[in-house]
XYZ file of C-alpha atoms in Angstrom:
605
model
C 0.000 0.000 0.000
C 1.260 3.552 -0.661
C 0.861 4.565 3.133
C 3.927 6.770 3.288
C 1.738 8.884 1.084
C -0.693 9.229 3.573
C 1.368 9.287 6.166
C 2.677 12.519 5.282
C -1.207 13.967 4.350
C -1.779 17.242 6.712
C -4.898 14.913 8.032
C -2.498 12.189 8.988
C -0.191 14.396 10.448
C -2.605 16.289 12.518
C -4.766 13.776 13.655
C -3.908 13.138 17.195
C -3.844 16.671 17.486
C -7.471 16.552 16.796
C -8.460 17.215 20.512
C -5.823 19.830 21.199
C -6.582 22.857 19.176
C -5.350 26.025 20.130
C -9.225 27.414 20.282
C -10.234 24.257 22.055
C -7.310 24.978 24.629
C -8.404 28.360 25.074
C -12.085 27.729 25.320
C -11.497 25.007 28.577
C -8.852 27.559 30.010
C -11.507 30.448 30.489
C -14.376 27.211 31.769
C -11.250 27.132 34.519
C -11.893 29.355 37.879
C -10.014 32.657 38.044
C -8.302 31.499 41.380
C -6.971 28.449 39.606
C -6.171 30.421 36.613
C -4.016 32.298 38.841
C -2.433 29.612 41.156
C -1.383 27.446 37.996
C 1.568 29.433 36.416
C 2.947 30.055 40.592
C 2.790 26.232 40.626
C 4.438 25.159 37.594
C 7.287 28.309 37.667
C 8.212 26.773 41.532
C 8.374 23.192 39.822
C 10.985 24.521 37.463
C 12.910 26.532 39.683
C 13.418 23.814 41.673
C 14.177 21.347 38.642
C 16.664 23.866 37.654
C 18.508 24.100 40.901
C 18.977 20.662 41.059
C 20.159 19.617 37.367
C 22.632 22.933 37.930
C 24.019 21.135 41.438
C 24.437 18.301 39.555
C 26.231 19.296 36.372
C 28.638 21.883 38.436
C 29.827 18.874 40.649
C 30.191 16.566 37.788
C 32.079 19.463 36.103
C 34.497 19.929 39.555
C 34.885 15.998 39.237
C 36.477 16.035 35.600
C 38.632 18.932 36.415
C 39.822 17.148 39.966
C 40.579 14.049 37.823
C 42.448 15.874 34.635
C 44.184 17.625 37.654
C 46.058 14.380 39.064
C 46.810 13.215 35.721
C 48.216 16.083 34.492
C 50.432 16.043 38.321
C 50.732 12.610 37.281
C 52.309 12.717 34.174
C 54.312 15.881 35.220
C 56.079 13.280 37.965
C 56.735 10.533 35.243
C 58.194 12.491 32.207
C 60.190 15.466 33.944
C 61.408 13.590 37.346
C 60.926 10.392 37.000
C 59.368 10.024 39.890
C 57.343 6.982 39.237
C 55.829 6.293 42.593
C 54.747 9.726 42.948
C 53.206 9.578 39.099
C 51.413 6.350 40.195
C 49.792 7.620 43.073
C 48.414 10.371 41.407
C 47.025 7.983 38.221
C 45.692 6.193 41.444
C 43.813 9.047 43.129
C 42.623 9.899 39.343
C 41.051 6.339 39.197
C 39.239 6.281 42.344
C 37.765 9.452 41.256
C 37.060 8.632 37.651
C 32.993 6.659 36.926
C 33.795 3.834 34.508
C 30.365 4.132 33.587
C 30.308 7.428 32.783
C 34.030 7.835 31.554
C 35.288 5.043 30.412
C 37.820 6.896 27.812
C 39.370 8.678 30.962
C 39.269 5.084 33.219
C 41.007 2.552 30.482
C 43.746 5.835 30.269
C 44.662 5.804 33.517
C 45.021 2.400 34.085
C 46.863 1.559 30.730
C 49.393 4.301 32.766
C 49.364 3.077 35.821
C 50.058 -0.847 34.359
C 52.978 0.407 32.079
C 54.298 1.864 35.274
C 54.242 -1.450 37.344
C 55.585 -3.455 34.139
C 58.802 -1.414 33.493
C 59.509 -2.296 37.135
C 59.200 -6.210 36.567
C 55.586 -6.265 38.636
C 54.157 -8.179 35.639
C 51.310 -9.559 38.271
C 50.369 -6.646 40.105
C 50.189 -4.801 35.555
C 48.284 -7.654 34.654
C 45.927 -6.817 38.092
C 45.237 -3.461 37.016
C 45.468 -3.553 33.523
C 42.234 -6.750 33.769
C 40.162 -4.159 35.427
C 40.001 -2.056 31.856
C 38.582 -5.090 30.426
C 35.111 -4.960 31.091
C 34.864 -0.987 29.635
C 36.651 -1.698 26.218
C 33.939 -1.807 24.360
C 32.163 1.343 25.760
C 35.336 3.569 24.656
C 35.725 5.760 21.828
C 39.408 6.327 20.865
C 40.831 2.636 19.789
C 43.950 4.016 21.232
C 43.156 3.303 24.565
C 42.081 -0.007 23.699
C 45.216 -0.762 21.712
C 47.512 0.226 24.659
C 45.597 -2.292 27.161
C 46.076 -5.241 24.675
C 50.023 -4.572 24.081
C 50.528 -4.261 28.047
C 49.100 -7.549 28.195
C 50.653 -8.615 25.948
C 54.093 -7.502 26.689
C 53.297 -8.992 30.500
C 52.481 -11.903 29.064
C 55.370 -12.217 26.402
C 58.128 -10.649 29.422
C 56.466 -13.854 31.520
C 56.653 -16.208 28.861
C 53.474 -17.099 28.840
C 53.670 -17.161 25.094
C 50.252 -17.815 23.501
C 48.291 -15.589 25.461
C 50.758 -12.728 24.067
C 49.870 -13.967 20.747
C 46.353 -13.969 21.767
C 46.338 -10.343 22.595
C 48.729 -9.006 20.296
C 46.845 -10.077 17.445
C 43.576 -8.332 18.805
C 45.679 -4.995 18.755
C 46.170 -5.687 15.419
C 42.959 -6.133 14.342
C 41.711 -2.375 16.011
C 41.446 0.614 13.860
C 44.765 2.206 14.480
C 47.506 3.813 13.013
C 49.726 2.604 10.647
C 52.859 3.572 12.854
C 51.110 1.493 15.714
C 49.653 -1.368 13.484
C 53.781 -1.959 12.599
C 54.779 -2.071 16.217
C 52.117 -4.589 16.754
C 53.624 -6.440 14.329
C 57.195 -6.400 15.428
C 55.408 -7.429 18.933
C 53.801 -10.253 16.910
C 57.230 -11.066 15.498
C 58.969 -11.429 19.119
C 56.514 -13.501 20.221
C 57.411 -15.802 16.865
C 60.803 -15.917 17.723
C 60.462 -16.896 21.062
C 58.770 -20.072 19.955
C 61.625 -20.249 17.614
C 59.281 -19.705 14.436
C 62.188 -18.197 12.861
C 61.321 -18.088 9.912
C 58.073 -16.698 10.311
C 59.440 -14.319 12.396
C 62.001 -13.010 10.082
C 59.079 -12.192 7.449
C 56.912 -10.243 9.454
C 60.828 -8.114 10.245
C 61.607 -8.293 6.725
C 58.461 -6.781 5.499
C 58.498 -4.173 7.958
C 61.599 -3.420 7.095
C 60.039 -1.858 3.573
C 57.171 0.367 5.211
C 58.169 4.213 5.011
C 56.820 5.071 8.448
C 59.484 2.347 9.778
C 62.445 3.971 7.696
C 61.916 7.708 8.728
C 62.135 6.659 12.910
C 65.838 5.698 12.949
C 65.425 4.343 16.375
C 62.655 1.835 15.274
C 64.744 0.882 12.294
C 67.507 -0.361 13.965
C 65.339 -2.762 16.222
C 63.619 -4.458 13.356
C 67.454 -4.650 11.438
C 69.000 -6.289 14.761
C 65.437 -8.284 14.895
C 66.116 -9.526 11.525
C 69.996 -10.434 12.364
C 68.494 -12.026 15.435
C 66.539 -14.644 12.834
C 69.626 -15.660 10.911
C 71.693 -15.715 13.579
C 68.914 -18.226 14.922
C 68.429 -20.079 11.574
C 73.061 -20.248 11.227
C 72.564 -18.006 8.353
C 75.722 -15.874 8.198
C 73.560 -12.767 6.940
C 72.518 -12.486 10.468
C 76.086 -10.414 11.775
C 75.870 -8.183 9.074
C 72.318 -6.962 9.800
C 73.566 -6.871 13.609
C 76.406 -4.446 13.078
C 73.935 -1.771 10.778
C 71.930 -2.112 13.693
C 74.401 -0.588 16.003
C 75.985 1.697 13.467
C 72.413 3.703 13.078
C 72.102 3.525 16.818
C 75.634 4.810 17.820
C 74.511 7.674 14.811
C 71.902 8.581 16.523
C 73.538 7.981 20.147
C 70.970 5.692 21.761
C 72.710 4.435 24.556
C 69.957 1.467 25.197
C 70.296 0.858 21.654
C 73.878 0.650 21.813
C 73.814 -1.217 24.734
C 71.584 -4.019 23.376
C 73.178 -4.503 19.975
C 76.442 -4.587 21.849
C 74.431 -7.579 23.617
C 73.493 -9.630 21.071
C 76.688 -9.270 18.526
C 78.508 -10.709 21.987
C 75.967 -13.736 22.030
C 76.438 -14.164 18.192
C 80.188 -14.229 18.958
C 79.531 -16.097 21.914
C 77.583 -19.025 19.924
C 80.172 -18.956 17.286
C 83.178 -19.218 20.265
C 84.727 -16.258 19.549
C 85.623 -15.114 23.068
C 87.575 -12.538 22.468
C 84.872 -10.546 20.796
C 82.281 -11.645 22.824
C 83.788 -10.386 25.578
C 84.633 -7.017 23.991
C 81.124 -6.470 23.206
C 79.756 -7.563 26.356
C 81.848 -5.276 27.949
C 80.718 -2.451 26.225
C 76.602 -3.915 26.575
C 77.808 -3.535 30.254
C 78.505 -0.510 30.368
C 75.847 1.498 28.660
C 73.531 -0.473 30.592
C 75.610 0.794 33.884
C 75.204 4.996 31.991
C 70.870 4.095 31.946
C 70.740 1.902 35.049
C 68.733 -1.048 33.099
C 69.129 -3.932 35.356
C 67.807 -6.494 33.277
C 70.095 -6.056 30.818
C 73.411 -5.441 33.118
C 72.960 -8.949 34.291
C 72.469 -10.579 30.604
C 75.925 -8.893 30.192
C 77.350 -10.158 33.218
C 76.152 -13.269 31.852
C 78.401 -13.378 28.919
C 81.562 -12.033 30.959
C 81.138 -14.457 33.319
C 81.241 -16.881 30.830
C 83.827 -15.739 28.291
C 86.362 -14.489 31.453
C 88.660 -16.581 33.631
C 90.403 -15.965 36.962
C 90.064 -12.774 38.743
C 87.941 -11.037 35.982
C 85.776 -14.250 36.428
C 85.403 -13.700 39.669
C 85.058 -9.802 39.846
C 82.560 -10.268 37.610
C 80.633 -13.191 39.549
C 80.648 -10.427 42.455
C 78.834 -8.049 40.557
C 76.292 -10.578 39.027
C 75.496 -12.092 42.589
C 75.439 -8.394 44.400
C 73.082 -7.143 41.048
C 70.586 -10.039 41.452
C 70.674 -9.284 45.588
C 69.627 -5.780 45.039
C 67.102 -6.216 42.353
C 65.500 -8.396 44.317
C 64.475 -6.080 46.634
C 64.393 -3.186 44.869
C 61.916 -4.753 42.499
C 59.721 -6.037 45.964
C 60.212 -2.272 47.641
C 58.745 -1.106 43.962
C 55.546 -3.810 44.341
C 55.323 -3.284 48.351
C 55.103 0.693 47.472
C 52.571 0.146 44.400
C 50.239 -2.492 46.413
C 50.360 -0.234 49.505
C 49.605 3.097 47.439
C 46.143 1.318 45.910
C 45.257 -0.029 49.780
C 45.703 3.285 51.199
C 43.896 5.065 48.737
C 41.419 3.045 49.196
C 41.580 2.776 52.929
C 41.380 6.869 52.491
C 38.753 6.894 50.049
C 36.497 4.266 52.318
C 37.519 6.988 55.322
C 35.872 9.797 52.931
C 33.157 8.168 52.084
C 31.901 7.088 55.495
C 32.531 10.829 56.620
C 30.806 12.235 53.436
C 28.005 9.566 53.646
C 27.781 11.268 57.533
C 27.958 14.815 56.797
C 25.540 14.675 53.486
C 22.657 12.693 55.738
C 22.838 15.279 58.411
C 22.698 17.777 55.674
C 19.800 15.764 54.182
C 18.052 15.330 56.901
C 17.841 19.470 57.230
C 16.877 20.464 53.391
C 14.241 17.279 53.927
C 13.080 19.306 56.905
C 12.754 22.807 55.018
C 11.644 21.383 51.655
C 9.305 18.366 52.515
C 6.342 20.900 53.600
C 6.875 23.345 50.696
C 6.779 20.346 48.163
C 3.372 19.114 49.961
C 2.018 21.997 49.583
C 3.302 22.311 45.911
C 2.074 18.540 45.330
C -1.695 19.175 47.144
C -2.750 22.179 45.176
C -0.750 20.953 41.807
C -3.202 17.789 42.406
C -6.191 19.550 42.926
C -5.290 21.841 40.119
C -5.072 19.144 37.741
C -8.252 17.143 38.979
C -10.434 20.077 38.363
C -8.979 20.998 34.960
C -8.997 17.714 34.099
C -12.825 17.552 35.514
C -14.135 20.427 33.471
C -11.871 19.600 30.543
C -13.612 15.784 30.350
C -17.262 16.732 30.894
C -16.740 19.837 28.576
C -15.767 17.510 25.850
C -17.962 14.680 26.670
C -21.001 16.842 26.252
C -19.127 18.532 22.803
C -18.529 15.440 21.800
C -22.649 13.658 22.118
C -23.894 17.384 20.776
C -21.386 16.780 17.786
C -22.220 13.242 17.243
C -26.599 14.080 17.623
C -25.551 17.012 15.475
C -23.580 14.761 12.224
C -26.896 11.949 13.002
C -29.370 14.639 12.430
C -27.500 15.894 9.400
C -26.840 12.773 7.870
C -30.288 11.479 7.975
C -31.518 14.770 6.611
C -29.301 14.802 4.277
C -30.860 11.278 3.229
C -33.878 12.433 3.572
C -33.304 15.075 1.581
C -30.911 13.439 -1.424
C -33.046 10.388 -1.466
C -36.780 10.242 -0.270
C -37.767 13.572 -1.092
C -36.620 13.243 -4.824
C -38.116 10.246 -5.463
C -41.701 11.251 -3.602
C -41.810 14.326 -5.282
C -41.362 12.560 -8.795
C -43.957 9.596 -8.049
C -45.930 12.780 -7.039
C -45.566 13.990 -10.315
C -46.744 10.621 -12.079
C -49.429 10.129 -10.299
C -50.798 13.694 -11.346
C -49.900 13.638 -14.793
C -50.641 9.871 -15.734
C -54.048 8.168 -15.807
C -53.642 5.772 -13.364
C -57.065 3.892 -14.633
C -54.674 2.269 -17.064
C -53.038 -0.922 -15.717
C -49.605 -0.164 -16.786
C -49.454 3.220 -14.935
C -50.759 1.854 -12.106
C -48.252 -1.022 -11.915
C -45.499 1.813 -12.678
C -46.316 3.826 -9.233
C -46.860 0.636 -6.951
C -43.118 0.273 -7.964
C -42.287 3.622 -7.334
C -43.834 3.637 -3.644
C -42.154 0.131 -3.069
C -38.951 1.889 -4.033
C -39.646 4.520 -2.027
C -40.160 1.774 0.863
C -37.069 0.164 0.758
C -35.203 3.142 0.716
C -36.437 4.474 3.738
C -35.903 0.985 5.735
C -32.434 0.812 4.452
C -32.102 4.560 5.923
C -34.358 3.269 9.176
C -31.385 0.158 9.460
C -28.459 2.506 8.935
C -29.744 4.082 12.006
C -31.084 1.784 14.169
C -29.383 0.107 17.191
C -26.730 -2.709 16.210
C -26.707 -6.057 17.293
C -23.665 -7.161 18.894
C -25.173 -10.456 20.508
C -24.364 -14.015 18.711
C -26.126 -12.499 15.456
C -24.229 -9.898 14.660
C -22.416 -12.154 12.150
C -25.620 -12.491 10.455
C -26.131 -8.719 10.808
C -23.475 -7.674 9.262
C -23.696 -10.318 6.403
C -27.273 -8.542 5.784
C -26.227 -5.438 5.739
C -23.304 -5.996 3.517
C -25.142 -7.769 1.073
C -27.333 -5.216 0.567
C -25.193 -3.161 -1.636
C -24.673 -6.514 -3.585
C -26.801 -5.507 -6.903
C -26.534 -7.251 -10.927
C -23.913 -4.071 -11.016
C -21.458 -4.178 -8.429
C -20.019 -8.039 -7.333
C -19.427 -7.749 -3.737
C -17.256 -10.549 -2.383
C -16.688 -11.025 1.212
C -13.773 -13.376 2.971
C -12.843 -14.228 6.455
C -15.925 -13.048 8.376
C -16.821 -16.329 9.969
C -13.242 -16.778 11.450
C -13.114 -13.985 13.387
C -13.538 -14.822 17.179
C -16.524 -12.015 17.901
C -17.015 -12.988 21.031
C -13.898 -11.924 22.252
C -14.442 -8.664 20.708
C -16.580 -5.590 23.023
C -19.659 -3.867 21.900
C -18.571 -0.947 20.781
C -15.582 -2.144 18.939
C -17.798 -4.486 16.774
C -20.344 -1.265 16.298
C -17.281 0.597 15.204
C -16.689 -2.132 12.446
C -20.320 -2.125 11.295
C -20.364 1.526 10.719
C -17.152 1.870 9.167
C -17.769 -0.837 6.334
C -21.534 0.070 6.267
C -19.698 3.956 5.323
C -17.368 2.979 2.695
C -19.873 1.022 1.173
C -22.261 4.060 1.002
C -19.142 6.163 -0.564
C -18.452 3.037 -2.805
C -21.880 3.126 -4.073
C -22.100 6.879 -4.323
C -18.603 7.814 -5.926
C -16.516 5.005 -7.149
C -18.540 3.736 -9.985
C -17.041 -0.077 -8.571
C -18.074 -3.164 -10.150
C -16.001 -5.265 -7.844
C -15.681 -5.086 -4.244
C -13.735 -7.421 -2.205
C -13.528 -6.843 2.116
C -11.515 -9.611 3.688
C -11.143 -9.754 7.140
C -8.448 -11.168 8.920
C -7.326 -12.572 12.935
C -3.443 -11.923 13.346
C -2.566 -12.711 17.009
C -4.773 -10.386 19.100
C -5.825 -8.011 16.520
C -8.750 -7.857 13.629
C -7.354 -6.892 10.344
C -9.909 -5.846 7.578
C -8.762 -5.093 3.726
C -11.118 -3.619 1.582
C -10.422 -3.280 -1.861
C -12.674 -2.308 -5.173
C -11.884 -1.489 -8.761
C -13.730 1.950 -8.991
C -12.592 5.207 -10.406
C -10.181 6.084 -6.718
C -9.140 8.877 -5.596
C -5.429 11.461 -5.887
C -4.194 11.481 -2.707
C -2.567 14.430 -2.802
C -5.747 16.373 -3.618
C -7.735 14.181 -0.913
C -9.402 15.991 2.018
C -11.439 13.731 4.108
C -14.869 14.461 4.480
C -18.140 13.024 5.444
C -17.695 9.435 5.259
C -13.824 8.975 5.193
C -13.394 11.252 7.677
C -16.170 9.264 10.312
C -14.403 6.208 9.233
C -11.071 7.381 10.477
C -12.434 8.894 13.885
C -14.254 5.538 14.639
C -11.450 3.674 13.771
C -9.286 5.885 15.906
C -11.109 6.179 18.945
C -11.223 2.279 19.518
C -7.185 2.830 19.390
C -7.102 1.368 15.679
C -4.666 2.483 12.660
C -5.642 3.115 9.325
C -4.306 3.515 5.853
C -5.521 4.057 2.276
C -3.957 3.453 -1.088
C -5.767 4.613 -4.145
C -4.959 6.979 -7.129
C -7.033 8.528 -10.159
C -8.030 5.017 -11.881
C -6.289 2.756 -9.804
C -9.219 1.357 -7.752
C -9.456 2.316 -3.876
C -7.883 0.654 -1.113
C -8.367 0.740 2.877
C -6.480 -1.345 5.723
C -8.117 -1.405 8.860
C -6.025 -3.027 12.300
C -7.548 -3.030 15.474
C -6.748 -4.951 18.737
C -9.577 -7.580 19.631
């Protein structure tokens, strides 16, 4: 059906309007009593005021909240970047998270924690990173910037890869590479991805993924990125006893001594003295080590200081076999507990935040029930008062407003009955009396034919005004108002219009009320009247349907239909729709110059 058309009619737009017109609105306002009148606007001006106040309260301490919160992290980062100060930054991402809603901010939440994890894994707390980074798990998908969500799957996945827990790095690497993220960051993931290979000695696999990084542009123009993925891919041939592999590992350091990376240095230093190492060259082994040593010593990265004792330990003898056992025992001594002070300090910065934070809360909860308990006081007898006369307010408008239109509504409705039948009356009888008048002056009615001619006339006259008597007489909506309706449908059923009917019988009418089934007979009995009046139809078809708990009636006939876009309802169309509506119904038409008129009717049972 073309209902969009009529959806979009001014009539179909406005309809639900019907019983809010600006003159009907005025005309109930002056029914209302002048003290009323007068009370109303006090009423509904203190209702808003006091909405106001409220949503303001609300909105400035949410807006003191995000600037608290940006606050710490801004203190936070300050600690981290110029003083390195990491406890000091983590306690400030901490006090930032216990003031941050997850709910409400997740962006901000996932932030701070990817921050406060990175902290605890570049101090070797891989189990108290992977505790806080888990609890940004649950808000991923609520977050906007990928980002965010792309730094909590690499710190996972470096915990897990740095704890060799190798296929749930793989596992999470591979969902940062699947977020929509920059190039620059999809190639890190990558390399990531790469490491991973390698330490499950994919080699080969691994040395792909670095050789066809190696070709991306955004890889080339960051130097210091370069020269990991060129001492990555020396790493793989060194691995697979292809002698390519030293050659990649000396560029490697060259660009990093270029560019005076002292980590950089250090680690390439590391693993040309393991490839000399493997290949029992102690000499040079040692001489790198050495020099892995001590850039590692410059940038106090314990990690790697030991891996270098490691190979001087191995590749010396004598006393420089035992000075350097010395250091590597004293080294693992002290990172011991340096790396326990750093987890103590972390765990004991989230419990008393959140001892202090419980602390708060119980003395806030305190203070803002006292506090409660005072506005209740002043405001619970100005709201009853502002409740009582808002309620009787609204009973009596709502009182004359109902019996106002209530007795509109039967003087309307006596007022269209009246009309109609006069206009019946009028259209119908009174033509066809006046010209059977006529004959009956002007013909002899002696002769038989005559006479015979105005007995027909009178019994036409007859059935016309019982069909106008039935159109107007009470409805039966007992167990034969199938039979009813049958009758009065088939009475527009004539040698010129074929009037088919479907579906009537399996309707279940018993289930349906009084006035709903008097709300059907009128409606058909209408468009049948407009049918026979305007469409020139010689086929009619109603079907009526039972979809779940709702009556569904189709009508359909081949006469000359109507433009839509010209249509104003009227008369008949026009009672159709307001029956139809005020048993809580929906209707739709679909017609066009020559193209027959349609009508879908839905209505609950």
């Amino acid at each position: 059906m073309n209902r969009q058309k009529i959806a979009n009619s001014s009539f179909y737009k406005n309809r639900y309007l019907y019983s809010f017109t600006g003159t009907e609105i005025f005309y109930f306002w002056r029914m209302i009593p002048k003290r009323i009148q007068l009370v109303t606007p006090i009423i509904a001006l203190l209702l808003v005021l006091f909405s106001c106040h409220k949503d303001i309260n609300d909105n400035l301490k949410e807006l003191n909240n995000k600037l608290e919160i940006q606050k710490n992290i801004d203190k936070a980062a300050v600690f981290y970047h110029n003083y390195n100060d990491t406890d000091s930054s983590f306690f400030y991402y901490n006090k930032a998270k216990l003031l941050c809603d997850p709910k409400k901010d997740p962006d901000s939440y996932v932030s701070i924690l990817n921050c406060m994890a990175d902290i605890q894994l570049n101090h070797g707390d891989h189990i108290g990173s992977e505790t806080t980074i888990t609890d940004a798990i649950p808000y991923l998908k609520s977050i906007k910037d990928q980002t965010n969500v792309w730094n909590t799957y690499t710190t996972l996945g470096t915990n897990y890869l740095r704890t060799y827990n190798l296929n749930d790095a793989l596992l999470y690497y591979n969902k940062a590479l699947g977020l929509k993220v920059d190039e620059s960051r999809k190639s890190l993931t990558k390399s990531d991805i790469a490491s991973v290979l390698l330490e499950q000695q994919k080699y080969n696999e691994a040395l792909q993924i670095f050789l066809r990084l190696s070709t991306k542009k955004e890889l080339q123009q960051k130097p210091e990125y370069n020269a990991k993925n060129i001492d990555n891919i020396g790493i793989c041939y060194n691995k697979m006893s292809d002698p390519r592999g030293i050659q990649y590992l000396n560029q490697a350091l060259q660009i990093r001594e270029e560019i005076k990376n002292k980590s950089g240095v250090g680690i390439s230093n590391l693993h040309i003295a393991s490839y000399y190492d493997e290949n029992k060259a102690r000499t040079l082994a040692k001489k790198h080590a050495l020099e892995a040593y001590k850039k590692f010593s410059e940038i106090d990265n314990i990690d790697n200081k030991l891996s270098s004792l490691k190979l001087l330990i191995k590749n010396n003898s004598d006393q420089e076999l035992k000075k350097y056992s010395i250091l590597y025992i004293d080294l693992v001594d002290s990172i011991f507990e340096v790396r326990q002070k750093a987890k103590n300090q972390f765990a004991r910065i989230k419990y008393d935040s959140k001892r202090e934070k419980e602390e708060n809360l119980k003395l806030k909860t305190h203070k803002a029930e006292n506090e409660l308990k005072l506005e209740r006081q002043k405001s619970r007898n100005i709201i009853s008062y502002i409740i009582i006369i808002l309620s009787l307010c609204l009973i009596l408008i709502l009182y004359y407003y109902l019996t106002s239109k209530a007795n509109r509504e039967k003087i309307e409705a006596a007022y269209n009955s009246e009309t109609r039948i006069s206009k019946k009356l009028h259209d119908e009888l009174a033509n066809d009396i006046y010209h059977t008048m006529a004959f009956a002056e002007n013909r002899n009615l002696s002769l038989a034919e005559n006479r015979e001619q105005l007995l027909h006339n009178l019994d036409t006259i007859y059935a016309r005004t019982r069909d106008i008597s039935k159109e107007n007489a009470i409805i039966l909506t007992d167990e034969n108002y199938i039979s009813s309706l049958k009758e009065m449908i088939s009475r527009f059923n004539t040698p010129n219009i074929n009037l088919l009917i479907n579906g009537l019988d399996t309707i279940s009418w018993d289930e349906v009320d009084k006035v709903k089934k008097t709300a059907i007979y009128r409606a058909i009995q209408e468009l049948l009247v407009n049918m026979k009046k305007h469409s020139d139809a010689s086929l009619v078809a109603i079907i009526f349907k039972e979809s779940k708990r709702d009556i569904i009636i189709n009508y359909t006939d081949n006469g000359k239909g109507i433009d839509l876009n010209k249509m104003i309802l009227k008369n008949g169309l026009h009672n159709i729709e307001n029956r139809i509506l005020a048993i809580k119904g929906a209707i739709d038409i679909d017609s066009g110059l020559g193209k027959g008129f349609k009508l879908f009717i839905k209505l609950p049972i």
